[in-house]
Every structure is written in structure tokens, then in C-alpha cells.
PDB file of C-alpha atoms in Angstrom:
ATOM      1  CA  UNK A  70       0.000   0.000   0.000  1.00  0.00           C
ATOM      2  CA  UNK A  71       1.515   3.299  -1.076  1.00  0.00           C
ATOM      3  CA  UNK A  72       1.583   6.338   1.128  1.00  0.00           C
ATOM      4  CA  UNK A  73       2.153   9.933   0.299  1.00  0.00           C
ATOM      5  CA  UNK A  74       2.540  12.625   2.923  1.00  0.00           C
ATOM      6  CA  UNK A  75      -0.032  15.354   2.508  1.00  0.00           C
ATOM      7  CA  UNK A  76       0.867  19.022   2.456  1.00  0.00           C
ATOM      8  CA  UNK A  77      -0.489  20.610   5.591  1.00  0.00           C
ATOM      9  CA  UNK A  78      -2.496  23.785   5.830  1.00  0.00           C
ATOM     10  CA  UNK A  79      -2.483  25.162   9.365  1.00  0.00           C
ATOM     11  CA  UNK A  80      -6.234  25.162   9.741  1.00  0.00           C
ATOM     12  CA  UNK A  81      -8.920  23.563  11.846  1.00  0.00           C
ATOM     13  CA  UNK A  82     -10.728  22.418   8.718  1.00  0.00           C
ATOM     14  CA  UNK A  83      -9.753  19.620   6.391  1.00  0.00           C
ATOM     15  CA  UNK A  84     -11.066  19.677   2.848  1.00  0.00           C
ATOM     16  CA  UNK A  85     -11.316  16.550   0.727  1.00  0.00           C
ATOM     17  CA  UNK A  86     -12.058  17.026  -2.949  1.00  0.00           C
ATOM     18  CA  UNK A  87     -13.068  14.847  -5.802  1.00  0.00           C
ATOM     19  CA  UNK A  88     -13.849  15.407  -9.439  1.00  0.00           C
ATOM     20  CA  UNK A  89     -15.517  13.977 -12.441  1.00  0.00           C
ATOM     21  CA  UNK A  90     -14.970  14.182 -16.179  1.00  0.00           C
ATOM     22  CA  UNK A  91     -17.032  14.014 -19.334  1.00  0.00           C
ATOM     23  CA  UNK A  92     -16.279  12.986 -22.883  1.00  0.00           C
ATOM     24  CA  UNK A  93     -18.272  13.231 -26.090  1.00  0.00           C
ATOM     25  CA  UNK A  94     -21.722  11.735 -26.537  1.00  0.00           C
ATOM     26  CA  UNK A  95     -23.932  10.942 -29.469  1.00  0.00           C
ATOM     27  CA  UNK A  96     -26.080  13.879 -30.533  1.00  0.00           C
ATOM     28  CA  UNK A  97     -29.190  11.728 -30.217  1.00  0.00           C
ATOM     29  CA  UNK A  98     -28.745  11.540 -26.426  1.00  0.00           C
ATOM     30  CA  UNK A  99     -30.906  14.253 -24.924  1.00  0.00           C
ATOM     31  CA  UNK A 100     -30.920  15.279 -21.277  1.00  0.00           C
ATOM     32  CA  UNK A 101     -34.140  13.853 -19.874  1.00  0.00           C
ATOM     33  CA  UNK A 102     -36.583  16.031 -18.009  1.00  0.00           C
ATOM     34  CA  UNK A 103     -36.069  14.171 -14.737  1.00  0.00           C
ATOM     35  CA  UNK A 104     -35.518  16.268 -11.660  1.00  0.00           C
ATOM     36  CA  UNK A 105     -32.074  16.293 -10.058  1.00  0.00           C
ATOM     37  CA  UNK A 106     -33.474  14.286  -7.167  1.00  0.00           C
ATOM     38  CA  UNK A 107     -34.878  11.595  -9.468  1.00  0.00           C
ATOM     39  CA  UNK A 108     -31.545  11.281 -11.238  1.00  0.00           C
ATOM     40  CA  UNK A 109     -29.668  10.897  -7.947  1.00  0.00           C
ATOM     41  CA  UNK A 110     -32.231   8.437  -6.585  1.00  0.00           C
ATOM     42  CA  UNK A 111     -31.672   6.226  -9.643  1.00  0.00           C
ATOM     43  CA  UNK A 112     -27.932   5.980  -8.936  1.00  0.00           C
ATOM     44  CA  UNK A 113     -26.218   3.435  -6.628  1.00  0.00           C
ATOM     45  CA  UNK A 114     -26.537   3.686  -2.836  1.00  0.00           C
ATOM     46  CA  UNK A 115     -29.639   5.892  -3.024  1.00  0.00           C
ATOM     47  CA  UNK A 116     -31.188   3.803  -0.262  1.00  0.00           C
ATOM     48  CA  UNK A 117     -28.401   4.909   2.089  1.00  0.00           C
ATOM     49  CA  UNK A 118     -28.989   8.627   1.599  1.00  0.00           C
ATOM     50  CA  UNK A 119     -30.611  10.690   4.347  1.00  0.00           C
ATOM     51  CA  UNK A 120     -32.277  13.700   2.777  1.00  0.00           C
ATOM     52  CA  UNK A 121     -30.952  17.145   3.610  1.00  0.00           C
ATOM     53  CA  UNK A 122     -32.056  19.352   5.271  1.00  0.00           C
ATOM     54  CA  UNK A 123     -35.033  17.342   6.556  1.00  0.00           C
ATOM     55  CA  UNK A 124     -32.890  14.868   8.511  1.00  0.00           C
ATOM     56  CA  UNK A 125     -30.799  15.997  11.451  1.00  0.00           C
ATOM     57  CA  UNK A 126     -27.852  13.838  12.519  1.00  0.00           C
ATOM     58  CA  UNK A 127     -25.043  13.971  15.035  1.00  0.00           C
ATOM     59  CA  UNK A 128     -23.171  17.268  15.309  1.00  0.00           C
ATOM     60  CA  UNK A 129     -19.958  15.587  14.168  1.00  0.00           C
ATOM     61  CA  UNK A 130     -20.998  16.239  10.571  1.00  0.00           C
ATOM     62  CA  UNK A 131     -22.517  19.306   8.922  1.00  0.00           C
ATOM     63  CA  UNK A 132     -23.585  19.885   5.329  1.00  0.00           C
ATOM     64  CA  UNK A 133     -23.117  23.058   3.287  1.00  0.00           C
ATOM     65  CA  UNK A 134     -25.982  25.429   2.578  1.00  0.00           C
ATOM     66  CA  UNK A 135     -24.087  27.379  -0.087  1.00  0.00           C
ATOM     67  CA  UNK A 136     -21.231  26.734  -2.491  1.00  0.00           C
ATOM     68  CA  UNK A 137     -18.584  28.476  -0.375  1.00  0.00           C
ATOM     69  CA  UNK A 138     -19.124  25.973   2.452  1.00  0.00           C
ATOM     70  CA  UNK A 139     -18.048  22.331   2.786  1.00  0.00           C
ATOM     71  CA  UNK A 140     -19.168  19.016   4.200  1.00  0.00           C
ATOM     72  CA  UNK A 141     -17.388  19.115   7.555  1.00  0.00           C
ATOM     73  CA  UNK A 142     -16.608  16.308   9.994  1.00  0.00           C
ATOM     74  CA  UNK A 143     -15.341  17.272  13.449  1.00  0.00           C
ATOM     75  CA  UNK A 144     -13.724  15.557  16.395  1.00  0.00           C
ATOM     76  CA  UNK A 145     -13.969  16.442  20.067  1.00  0.00           C
ATOM     77  CA  UNK A 146     -10.279  17.361  20.227  1.00  0.00           C
ATOM     78  CA  UNK A 147     -10.869  20.179  17.732  1.00  0.00           C
ATOM     79  CA  UNK A 148      -9.532  18.483  14.593  1.00  0.00           C
ATOM     80  CA  UNK A 149     -11.785  18.279  11.572  1.00  0.00           C
ATOM     81  CA  UNK A 150     -12.011  17.104   7.985  1.00  0.00           C
ATOM     82  CA  UNK A 151     -14.167  18.676   5.316  1.00  0.00           C
ATOM     83  CA  UNK A 152     -15.229  17.821   1.787  1.00  0.00           C
ATOM     84  CA  UNK A 153     -15.179  20.941  -0.347  1.00  0.00           C
ATOM     85  CA  UNK A 154     -17.249  21.555  -3.458  1.00  0.00           C
ATOM     86  CA  UNK A 155     -15.976  22.099  -7.011  1.00  0.00           C
ATOM     87  CA  UNK A 156     -16.047  25.655  -8.336  1.00  0.00           C
ATOM     88  CA  UNK A 157     -17.129  24.552 -11.824  1.00  0.00           C
ATOM     89  CA  UNK A 158     -20.438  23.001 -10.666  1.00  0.00           C
ATOM     90  CA  UNK A 159     -23.551  24.766  -9.382  1.00  0.00           C
ATOM     91  CA  UNK A 160     -24.318  23.897  -5.763  1.00  0.00           C
ATOM     92  CA  UNK A 161     -27.955  23.040  -5.050  1.00  0.00           C
ATOM     93  CA  UNK A 162     -29.844  22.318  -1.850  1.00  0.00           C
ATOM     94  CA  UNK A 163     -33.270  22.068  -3.464  1.00  0.00           C
ATOM     95  CA  UNK A 164     -32.979  19.092  -5.818  1.00  0.00           C
ATOM     96  CA  UNK A 165     -36.608  19.184  -6.949  1.00  0.00           C
ATOM     97  CA  UNK A 166     -35.729  21.301 -10.006  1.00  0.00           C
ATOM     98  CA  UNK A 167     -35.016  19.819 -13.430  1.00  0.00           C
ATOM     99  CA  UNK A 168     -31.404  19.482 -14.507  1.00  0.00           C
ATOM    100  CA  UNK A 169     -30.231  22.305 -16.754  1.00  0.00           C
ATOM    101  CA  UNK A 170     -27.190  22.564 -19.001  1.00  0.00           C
ATOM    102  CA  UNK A 171     -24.583  22.894 -16.240  1.00  0.00           C
ATOM    103  CA  UNK A 172     -23.187  20.326 -13.810  1.00  0.00           C
ATOM    104  CA  UNK A 173     -24.731  20.468 -10.353  1.00  0.00           C
ATOM    105  CA  UNK A 174     -23.467  19.218  -7.010  1.00  0.00           C
ATOM    106  CA  UNK A 175     -25.355  18.551  -3.802  1.00  0.00           C
ATOM    107  CA  UNK A 176     -24.538  17.034  -0.419  1.00  0.00           C
ATOM    108  CA  UNK A 177     -26.171  14.165   1.448  1.00  0.00           C
ATOM    109  CA  UNK A 178     -25.840  12.435   4.786  1.00  0.00           C
ATOM    110  CA  UNK A 179     -25.294   8.701   4.346  1.00  0.00           C
ATOM    111  CA  UNK A 180     -25.883   5.596   6.395  1.00  0.00           C
ATOM    112  CA  UNK A 181     -23.447   2.698   6.128  1.00  0.00           C
ATOM    113  CA  UNK A 182     -23.687  -1.079   6.401  1.00  0.00           C
ATOM    114  CA  UNK A 183     -19.935  -1.595   6.795  1.00  0.00           C
ATOM    115  CA  UNK A 184     -19.489  -3.917   9.775  1.00  0.00           C
ATOM    116  CA  UNK A 185     -15.824  -2.955  10.091  1.00  0.00           C
ATOM    117  CA  UNK A 186     -16.667   0.646  11.068  1.00  0.00           C
ATOM    118  CA  UNK A 187     -17.496   1.723  14.633  1.00  0.00           C
ATOM    119  CA  UNK A 188     -21.243   2.151  15.079  1.00  0.00           C
ATOM    120  CA  UNK A 189     -22.706   5.621  14.865  1.00  0.00           C
ATOM    121  CA  UNK A 190     -19.962   7.300  12.851  1.00  0.00           C
ATOM    122  CA  UNK A 191     -21.272   9.480  10.015  1.00  0.00           C
ATOM    123  CA  UNK A 192     -20.723   9.347   6.285  1.00  0.00           C
ATOM    124  CA  UNK A 193     -21.508  11.985   3.680  1.00  0.00           C
ATOM    125  CA  UNK A 194     -21.178  12.421  -0.046  1.00  0.00           C
ATOM    126  CA  UNK A 195     -21.062  15.171  -2.648  1.00  0.00           C
ATOM    127  CA  UNK A 196     -23.152  14.020  -5.609  1.00  0.00           C
ATOM    128  CA  UNK A 197     -22.282  15.376  -9.052  1.00  0.00           C
ATOM    129  CA  UNK A 198     -24.782  15.290 -11.921  1.00  0.00           C
ATOM    130  CA  UNK A 199     -23.263  16.053 -15.334  1.00  0.00           C
ATOM    131  CA  UNK A 200     -25.844  16.987 -17.994  1.00  0.00           C
ATOM    132  CA  UNK A 201     -24.027  16.749 -21.317  1.00  0.00           C
ATOM    133  CA  UNK A 202     -20.746  16.443 -23.202  1.00  0.00           C
ATOM    134  CA  UNK A 203     -20.193  20.197 -23.063  1.00  0.00           C
ATOM    135  CA  UNK A 204     -19.736  20.094 -19.274  1.00  0.00           C
ATOM    136  CA  UNK A 205     -16.215  20.183 -17.761  1.00  0.00           C
ATOM    137  CA  UNK A 206     -14.273  16.936 -17.871  1.00  0.00           C
ATOM    138  CA  UNK A 207     -12.939  17.143 -14.307  1.00  0.00           C
ATOM    139  CA  UNK A 208     -13.941  18.588 -10.928  1.00  0.00           C
ATOM    140  CA  UNK A 209     -11.400  19.523  -8.247  1.00  0.00           C
ATOM    141  CA  UNK A 210     -11.879  19.613  -4.484  1.00  0.00           C
ATOM    142  CA  UNK A 211      -9.279  21.193  -2.196  1.00  0.00           C
ATOM    143  CA  UNK A 212      -7.811  19.203   0.702  1.00  0.00           C
ATOM    144  CA  UNK A 213      -6.481  20.252   4.084  1.00  0.00           C
ATOM    145  CA  UNK A 214      -5.685  17.697   6.786  1.00  0.00           C
ATOM    146  CA  UNK A 215      -4.493  17.587  10.404  1.00  0.00           C
ATOM    147  CA  UNK A 216      -0.748  17.784  10.758  1.00  0.00           C
ATOM    148  CA  UNK A 217       0.964  14.449  10.199  1.00  0.00           C
ATOM    149  CA  UNK A 218      -1.835  12.954   8.098  1.00  0.00           C
ATOM    150  CA  UNK A 219      -0.841  10.671   5.221  1.00  0.00           C
ATOM    151  CA  UNK A 220      -2.756   9.272   2.260  1.00  0.00           C
ATOM    152  CA  UNK A 221      -2.888   5.530   1.621  1.00  0.00           C
ATOM    153  CA  UNK A 222      -3.933   4.507  -1.884  1.00  0.00           C
ATOM    154  CA  UNK A 223      -6.059   1.375  -1.892  1.00  0.00           C
ATOM    155  CA  UNK A 224      -6.263  -1.235  -4.634  1.00  0.00           C
ATOM    156  CA  UNK A 225      -9.965  -0.422  -5.166  1.00  0.00           C
ATOM    157  CA  UNK A 226      -9.057   3.149  -6.162  1.00  0.00           C
ATOM    158  CA  UNK A 227     -10.118   4.718  -2.872  1.00  0.00           C
ATOM    159  CA  UNK A 228      -7.945   6.607  -0.392  1.00  0.00           C
ATOM    160  CA  UNK A 229      -7.568   6.209   3.374  1.00  0.00           C
ATOM    161  CA  UNK A 230      -6.404   9.217   5.413  1.00  0.00           C
ATOM    162  CA  UNK A 231      -4.282   8.121   8.379  1.00  0.00           C
ATOM    163  CA  UNK A 232      -2.091   9.706  11.018  1.00  0.00           C
ATOM    164  CA  UNK A 233       0.659   7.368  12.274  1.00  0.00           C
ATOM    165  CA  UNK A 234       1.303   7.378  16.004  1.00  0.00           C
ATOM    166  CA  UNK A 235       4.675   6.956  17.702  1.00  0.00           C
ATOM    167  CA  UNK A 236       5.109   3.244  18.438  1.00  0.00           C
ATOM    168  CA  UNK A 237       7.539   1.791  20.945  1.00  0.00           C
ATOM    169  CA  UNK A 238       9.778  -1.101  19.967  1.00  0.00           C
ATOM    170  CA  UNK A 239       7.990  -4.402  20.416  1.00  0.00           C
ATOM    171  CA  UNK A 240       4.536  -2.872  20.008  1.00  0.00           C
ATOM    172  CA  UNK A 241       2.260  -3.200  16.957  1.00  0.00           C
ATOM    173  CA  UNK A 242       2.303  -0.295  14.526  1.00  0.00           C
ATOM    174  CA  UNK A 243      -0.501   2.115  15.409  1.00  0.00           C
ATOM    175  CA  UNK A 244      -2.276   4.421  12.955  1.00  0.00           C
ATOM    176  CA  UNK A 245      -5.168   6.768  13.595  1.00  0.00           C
ATOM    177  CA  UNK A 246      -7.586   6.301  10.707  1.00  0.00           C
ATOM    178  CA  UNK A 247      -9.290   9.640  10.165  1.00  0.00           C
ATOM    179  CA  UNK A 248     -11.440   8.927   7.107  1.00  0.00           C
ATOM    180  CA  UNK A 249     -11.969   6.695   4.100  1.00  0.00           C
ATOM    181  CA  UNK A 250     -12.625   8.188   0.685  1.00  0.00           C
ATOM    182  CA  UNK A 251     -14.621   5.419  -0.974  1.00  0.00           C
ATOM    183  CA  UNK A 252     -13.630   3.941  -4.320  1.00  0.00           C
ATOM    184  CA  UNK A 253     -14.742   6.280  -7.136  1.00  0.00           C
ATOM    185  CA  UNK A 254     -17.702   5.389  -9.294  1.00  0.00           C
ATOM    186  CA  UNK A 255     -19.856   6.965 -11.992  1.00  0.00           C
ATOM    187  CA  UNK A 256     -22.893   5.746 -13.932  1.00  0.00           C
ATOM    188  CA  UNK A 257     -24.583   7.053 -17.058  1.00  0.00           C
ATOM    189  CA  UNK A 258     -28.306   7.544 -17.722  1.00  0.00           C
ATOM    190  CA  UNK A 259     -28.659   3.871 -18.664  1.00  0.00           C
ATOM    191  CA  UNK A 260     -27.095   2.723 -15.399  1.00  0.00           C
ATOM    192  CA  UNK A 261     -23.880   1.660 -17.122  1.00  0.00           C
ATOM    193  CA  UNK A 262     -20.723   2.046 -15.047  1.00  0.00           C
ATOM    194  CA  UNK A 263     -18.218   4.520 -16.444  1.00  0.00           C
ATOM    195  CA  UNK A 264     -14.440   4.065 -15.880  1.00  0.00           C
ATOM    196  CA  UNK A 265     -13.311   6.626 -13.326  1.00  0.00           C
ATOM    197  CA  UNK A 266     -10.301   7.318 -11.116  1.00  0.00           C
ATOM    198  CA  UNK A 267      -8.800   9.762  -8.633  1.00  0.00           C
ATOM    199  CA  UNK A 268      -5.585  11.730  -8.913  1.00  0.00           C
ATOM    200  CA  UNK A 269      -4.171  13.551  -5.919  1.00  0.00           C
ATOM    201  CA  UNK A 270      -1.372  16.105  -5.711  1.00  0.00           C
ATOM    202  CA  UNK A 271      -1.335  16.560  -1.939  1.00  0.00           C
ATOM    203  CA  UNK A 272      -3.814  19.411  -1.798  1.00  0.00           C
ATOM    204  CA  UNK A 273      -6.282  18.754  -4.591  1.00  0.00           C
ATOM    205  CA  UNK A 274      -8.100  15.537  -5.347  1.00  0.00           C
ATOM    206  CA  UNK A 275      -9.531  15.160  -8.850  1.00  0.00           C
ATOM    207  CA  UNK A 276     -11.887  12.509 -10.142  1.00  0.00           C
ATOM    208  CA  UNK A 277     -11.806  11.866 -13.885  1.00  0.00           C
ATOM    209  CA  UNK A 278     -14.351   9.863 -15.848  1.00  0.00           C
ATOM    210  CA  UNK A 279     -13.624   8.264 -19.214  1.00  0.00           C
ATOM    211  CA  UNK A 280     -16.678   8.560 -21.441  1.00  0.00           C
ATOM    212  CA  UNK A 281     -17.322   7.423 -24.986  1.00  0.00           C
ATOM    213  CA  UNK A 282     -19.670   8.385 -27.792  1.00  0.00           C
ATOM    214  CA  UNK A 283     -22.154   5.739 -26.638  1.00  0.00           C
ATOM    215  CA  UNK A 284     -22.417   7.112 -23.092  1.00  0.00           C
ATOM    216  CA  UNK A 285     -25.889   8.366 -22.216  1.00  0.00           C
ATOM    217  CA  UNK A 286     -26.144  11.588 -20.231  1.00  0.00           C
ATOM    218  CA  UNK A 287     -26.711  12.669 -17.515  1.00  0.00           C
ATOM    219  CA  UNK A 288     -23.841  11.024 -15.635  1.00  0.00           C
ATOM    220  CA  UNK A 289     -23.956  10.761 -11.835  1.00  0.00           C
ATOM    221  CA  UNK A 290     -20.925  10.324  -9.552  1.00  0.00           C
ATOM    222  CA  UNK A 291     -20.667   9.879  -5.807  1.00  0.00           C
ATOM    223  CA  UNK A 292     -17.570  11.114  -3.983  1.00  0.00           C
ATOM    224  CA  UNK A 293     -18.306   9.566  -0.561  1.00  0.00           C
ATOM    225  CA  UNK A 294     -16.335   9.970   2.655  1.00  0.00           C
ATOM    226  CA  UNK A 295     -16.638   7.770   5.749  1.00  0.00           C
ATOM    227  CA  UNK A 296     -15.564   9.629   8.899  1.00  0.00           C
ATOM    228  CA  UNK A 297     -13.775   7.205  11.190  1.00  0.00           C
ATOM    229  CA  UNK A 298     -13.788   9.322  14.329  1.00  0.00           C
ATOM    230  CA  UNK A 299     -10.114   8.753  15.082  1.00  0.00           C
ATOM    231  CA  UNK A 300     -10.476   5.043  14.733  1.00  0.00           C
ATOM    232  CA  UNK A 301      -7.257   3.198  15.687  1.00  0.00           C
ATOM    233  CA  UNK A 302      -5.666   0.497  13.549  1.00  0.00           C
ATOM    234  CA  UNK A 303      -2.985  -1.878  14.843  1.00  0.00           C
ATOM    235  CA  UNK A 304      -0.742  -3.695  12.341  1.00  0.00           C
ATOM    236  CA  UNK A 305       1.277  -6.623  13.657  1.00  0.00           C
ATOM    237  CA  UNK A 306       4.653  -7.890  12.481  1.00  0.00           C
ATOM    238  CA  UNK A 307       5.112 -11.469  11.247  1.00  0.00           C
ATOM    239  CA  UNK A 308       6.299 -12.588  14.673  1.00  0.00           C
ATOM    240  CA  UNK A 309       3.418 -10.793  16.412  1.00  0.00           C
ATOM    241  CA  UNK A 310       0.940 -12.287  13.945  1.00  0.00           C
ATOM    242  CA  UNK A 311       2.203 -15.785  14.710  1.00  0.00           C
ATOM    243  CA  UNK A 312       1.603 -15.137  18.418  1.00  0.00           C
ATOM    244  CA  UNK A 313      -1.917 -13.838  17.732  1.00  0.00           C
ATOM    245  CA  UNK A 314      -2.929 -17.313  16.532  1.00  0.00           C
ATOM    246  CA  UNK A 315      -3.088 -18.282  20.201  1.00  0.00           C
ATOM    247  CA  UNK A 316      -6.418 -17.274  21.773  1.00  0.00           C
ATOM    248  CA  UNK A 317      -4.796 -17.241  25.190  1.00  0.00           C
ATOM    249  CA  UNK A 318      -2.377 -14.531  24.063  1.00  0.00           C
ATOM    250  CA  UNK A 319      -4.784 -12.280  22.181  1.00  0.00           C
ATOM    251  CA  UNK A 320      -6.573 -10.474  25.021  1.00  0.00           C
ATOM    252  CA  UNK A 321      -3.329  -9.889  26.889  1.00  0.00           C
ATOM    253  CA  UNK A 322      -1.707  -8.550  23.742  1.00  0.00           C
ATOM    254  CA  UNK A 323      -4.575  -6.158  23.071  1.00  0.00           C
ATOM    255  CA  UNK A 324      -4.799  -4.980  26.650  1.00  0.00           C
ATOM    256  CA  UNK A 325      -1.034  -4.593  26.669  1.00  0.00           C
ATOM    257  CA  UNK A 326      -1.355  -2.271  23.681  1.00  0.00           C
ATOM    258  CA  UNK A 327      -3.458   0.124  25.756  1.00  0.00           C
ATOM    259  CA  UNK A 328      -0.699   2.730  25.890  1.00  0.00           C
ATOM    260  CA  UNK A 329      -0.254   2.535  22.130  1.00  0.00           C
ATOM    261  CA  UNK A 330      -3.996   2.919  21.595  1.00  0.00           C
ATOM    262  CA  UNK A 331      -4.094   5.854  24.017  1.00  0.00           C
ATOM    263  CA  UNK A 332      -1.249   7.607  22.186  1.00  0.00           C
ATOM    264  CA  UNK A 333      -3.063   7.238  18.868  1.00  0.00           C
ATOM    265  CA  UNK A 334      -6.580   8.039  20.074  1.00  0.00           C
ATOM    266  CA  UNK A 335      -5.849  11.055  22.266  1.00  0.00           C
ATOM    267  CA  UNK A 336      -8.963  12.322  24.124  1.00  0.00           C
ATOM    268  CA  UNK A 337     -11.058   9.454  22.761  1.00  0.00           C
ATOM    269  CA  UNK A 338      -8.764   6.803  24.285  1.00  0.00           C
ATOM    270  CA  UNK A 339     -10.773   5.955  27.462  1.00  0.00           C
ATOM    271  CA  UNK A 340     -13.938   5.184  25.490  1.00  0.00           C
ATOM    272  CA  UNK A 341     -12.004   3.222  22.867  1.00  0.00           C
ATOM    273  CA  UNK A 342     -10.090   1.147  25.406  1.00  0.00           C
ATOM    274  CA  UNK A 343     -13.340   0.384  27.299  1.00  0.00           C
ATOM    275  CA  UNK A 344     -14.877  -0.833  24.038  1.00  0.00           C
ATOM    276  CA  UNK A 345     -11.794  -2.973  23.393  1.00  0.00           C
ATOM    277  CA  UNK A 346     -12.150  -4.695  26.741  1.00  0.00           C
ATOM    278  CA  UNK A 347     -15.843  -5.332  26.115  1.00  0.00           C
ATOM    279  CA  UNK A 348     -15.307  -6.740  22.625  1.00  0.00           C
ATOM    280  CA  UNK A 349     -12.133  -8.721  23.155  1.00  0.00           C
ATOM    281  CA  UNK A 350     -13.646 -11.860  24.652  1.00  0.00           C
ATOM    282  CA  UNK A 351     -16.149 -12.113  21.790  1.00  0.00           C
ATOM    283  CA  UNK A 352     -13.639 -11.424  19.035  1.00  0.00           C
ATOM    284  CA  UNK A 353     -10.717 -13.633  20.032  1.00  0.00           C
ATOM    285  CA  UNK A 354     -11.780 -16.633  17.968  1.00  0.00           C
ATOM    286  CA  UNK A 355     -12.123 -14.606  14.774  1.00  0.00           C
ATOM    287  CA  UNK A 356      -8.836 -12.802  15.436  1.00  0.00           C
ATOM    288  CA  UNK A 357      -6.996 -16.089  16.032  1.00  0.00           C
ATOM    289  CA  UNK A 358      -8.394 -17.610  12.831  1.00  0.00           C
ATOM    290  CA  UNK A 359      -7.515 -14.522  10.809  1.00  0.00           C
ATOM    291  CA  UNK A 360      -3.983 -14.487  12.223  1.00  0.00           C
ATOM    292  CA  UNK A 361      -3.583 -18.169  11.324  1.00  0.00           C
ATOM    293  CA  UNK A 362      -4.712 -17.487   7.749  1.00  0.00           C
ATOM    294  CA  UNK A 363      -2.341 -14.513   7.540  1.00  0.00           C
ATOM    295  CA  UNK A 364       0.608 -16.671   8.601  1.00  0.00           C
ATOM    296  CA  UNK A 365      -0.352 -19.265   5.996  1.00  0.00           C
ATOM    297  CA  UNK A 366      -0.397 -16.551   3.316  1.00  0.00           C
ATOM    298  CA  UNK A 367       2.922 -15.062   4.416  1.00  0.00           C
ATOM    299  CA  UNK A 368       1.121 -11.869   5.455  1.00  0.00           C
ATOM    300  CA  UNK A 369       0.278 -10.065   8.671  1.00  0.00           C
ATOM    301  CA  UNK A 370      -2.671  -9.303  10.926  1.00  0.00           C
ATOM    302  CA  UNK A 371      -4.304  -5.891  11.071  1.00  0.00           C
ATOM    303  CA  UNK A 372      -6.824  -5.131  13.807  1.00  0.00           C
ATOM    304  CA  UNK A 373      -9.293  -2.232  13.788  1.00  0.00           C
ATOM    305  CA  UNK A 374     -10.034  -0.700  17.183  1.00  0.00           C
ATOM    306  CA  UNK A 375     -12.624  -0.546  18.760  1.00  0.00           C
ATOM    307  CA  UNK A 376     -14.588  -2.737  16.322  1.00  0.00           C
ATOM    308  CA  UNK A 377     -12.042  -5.572  16.779  1.00  0.00           C
ATOM    309  CA  UNK A 378     -12.411  -6.269  13.052  1.00  0.00           C
ATOM    310  CA  UNK A 379      -9.375  -8.285  11.835  1.00  0.00           C
ATOM    311  CA  UNK A 380      -7.977  -8.296   8.317  1.00  0.00           C
ATOM    312  CA  UNK A 381      -4.956  -9.645   6.442  1.00  0.00           C
ATOM    313  CA  UNK A 382      -2.437  -7.191   4.991  1.00  0.00           C
ATOM    314  CA  UNK A 383       1.056  -7.103   3.588  1.00  0.00           C
ATOM    315  CA  UNK A 384       3.613  -7.088   6.376  1.00  0.00           C
ATOM    316  CA  UNK A 385       5.269  -3.785   7.189  1.00  0.00           C
ATOM    317  CA  UNK A 386       8.930  -3.508   6.332  1.00  0.00           C
TER     318      UNK A 386
END
């Protein structure tokens, strides 16, 4: 997994940006008279959207009411992350209008069914609707992150924002996972998936979509961010992973990592460590089995805290 250090803006707000591109389309493809809302509701994950502004959620996330604002996630220690909006798309709150001849962007709260995420943490997305081939081919969103944050590029095309914590010798590597930018996607008016990808220069994230003459407009894209609430991730070495095959060792090893978890989690540490203690006895069997599979694959164990969700990853160098 590749990492790139992000350039830091000394600011309390973090802006994540994504973009989308358009190619040519057959002249016969006309923009339908559907409303913006109907177009978005026909795209993937519509069932997870909580309508704005009718639905009020936890104060850890707020949605913009005008284009100069951003989707903002906040943490109790004062750090925050925000998803900005592209300057070359019209921001809309009222999606009941019909789509015109310019790209529009709106924001939505999202639910999630990802069992690996701590319960109750918010997600949000900025939905782009591109009307025709004359629209811009890319949309940029500015990024600012807490000091020390790094970007991990995932094989699915998404990006994880993490802040490594100081780890003592003999302890698992600890990272604070701040947010996940989901894998990019885009679909055309016929529901056909369009090839799309992110590029990131440290301060600006751009999503580009490759369209062809047979693509039907409008095209909808969903830059979605899962706020992790300073979720802690422990990555074990090969030797540590071998030990974690033993159920008798697991709880002691996790409890013994309390100082590491506290260093990574900051003010949230007491609640996280309490959750770890509560979940450990239930999770040990799954952790042991995952560690055993990791050893068999020549890989290492990664453990998400406080969900106790184990996964297999390449071993750290």
C-alpha cells in the first residue's frame, strides 16, 4: 500500500475534494426532463442517503448550505475534515428542479452497512450530476488535513487518510484512521458504469471519468467519505501475527497495547479502550483464525479498534 505525505495547511478544517470528467456523446442523447433528485435516486446507494435538510444527525458532521461551504466532519479534540465543493459546478440544496445545461453538485448524509466501522460514525457524499458532453471533464476539491496525516492509496481506487502514532519497539504499529474516501464510481443515464479514477497532488483531489460516444447523459458520480472518528488500527509484524494465533495470548496482547492505543486516540482513548475490553472476549476466535490465515499466506494481521475487526495485509517492512 503506497503512502504519500499530505501538504499541511495550518487550519482547523480539512477539505477533501473529488472530481468527475465528461467525454463526447452521441447527438441523439438528450438530457431527460427528470428532476435532479430523481436522477440521484436512480444511482447506486440511493437507499443509504438521508435527505438534507429534513434529517438531522449527530453534530460531528454538517452539510453546506451554499457553495462556499463544505461538508465538515469534526472531532472532540478540535480536529476536523471537510469535503469541499468544485467551483465549476452549481451547488444546489433544493434538488426538486429539473437538470439544466450545467453540472450540479449537492450534499447528502449517508448511512453505512460496513461492519468494520465503529457504530454511529457518520458518512456523507457530494453528488455530481453532469448533464451533457459540453460540461467540464474534471472537478477539483481542495484538501487540508491535520498535521501528520498521510494518504494511503487502496487497490480499489479509494484513499484512506491516516495519522501514524509513535510506536515503541515491540509494540504493533498504530495508525489513527481519520477517514476513508470510498472507491470512485460513476454511472450514465442507462445505469452503465463509467471508468473513473482519482488523482491527488497533496492538496487537490480530482476525479476523472472516461466517457465514450455511446455514453448516455446525464452522468452521476458519488464522492463519498466515511468519517472514522479517530479510529485506531494496529498492524502486527510477522512474529506478532504468529503469536496472535493463540487465543490465550490475544486479550493480553490487546490490553497490553493500551498505551499505544491511548497515544493514537488522544482524548477518545478511554472510550475506545473500554470498548476494546468489552469486545475482546467475543472477538478472540475470529482474530486467532484470521492471524492463522495470515501466517499461511505469508502476510500479517491488522486489527481495527474498537470494532475488533481483523484483516490480512502485507507485512510492514
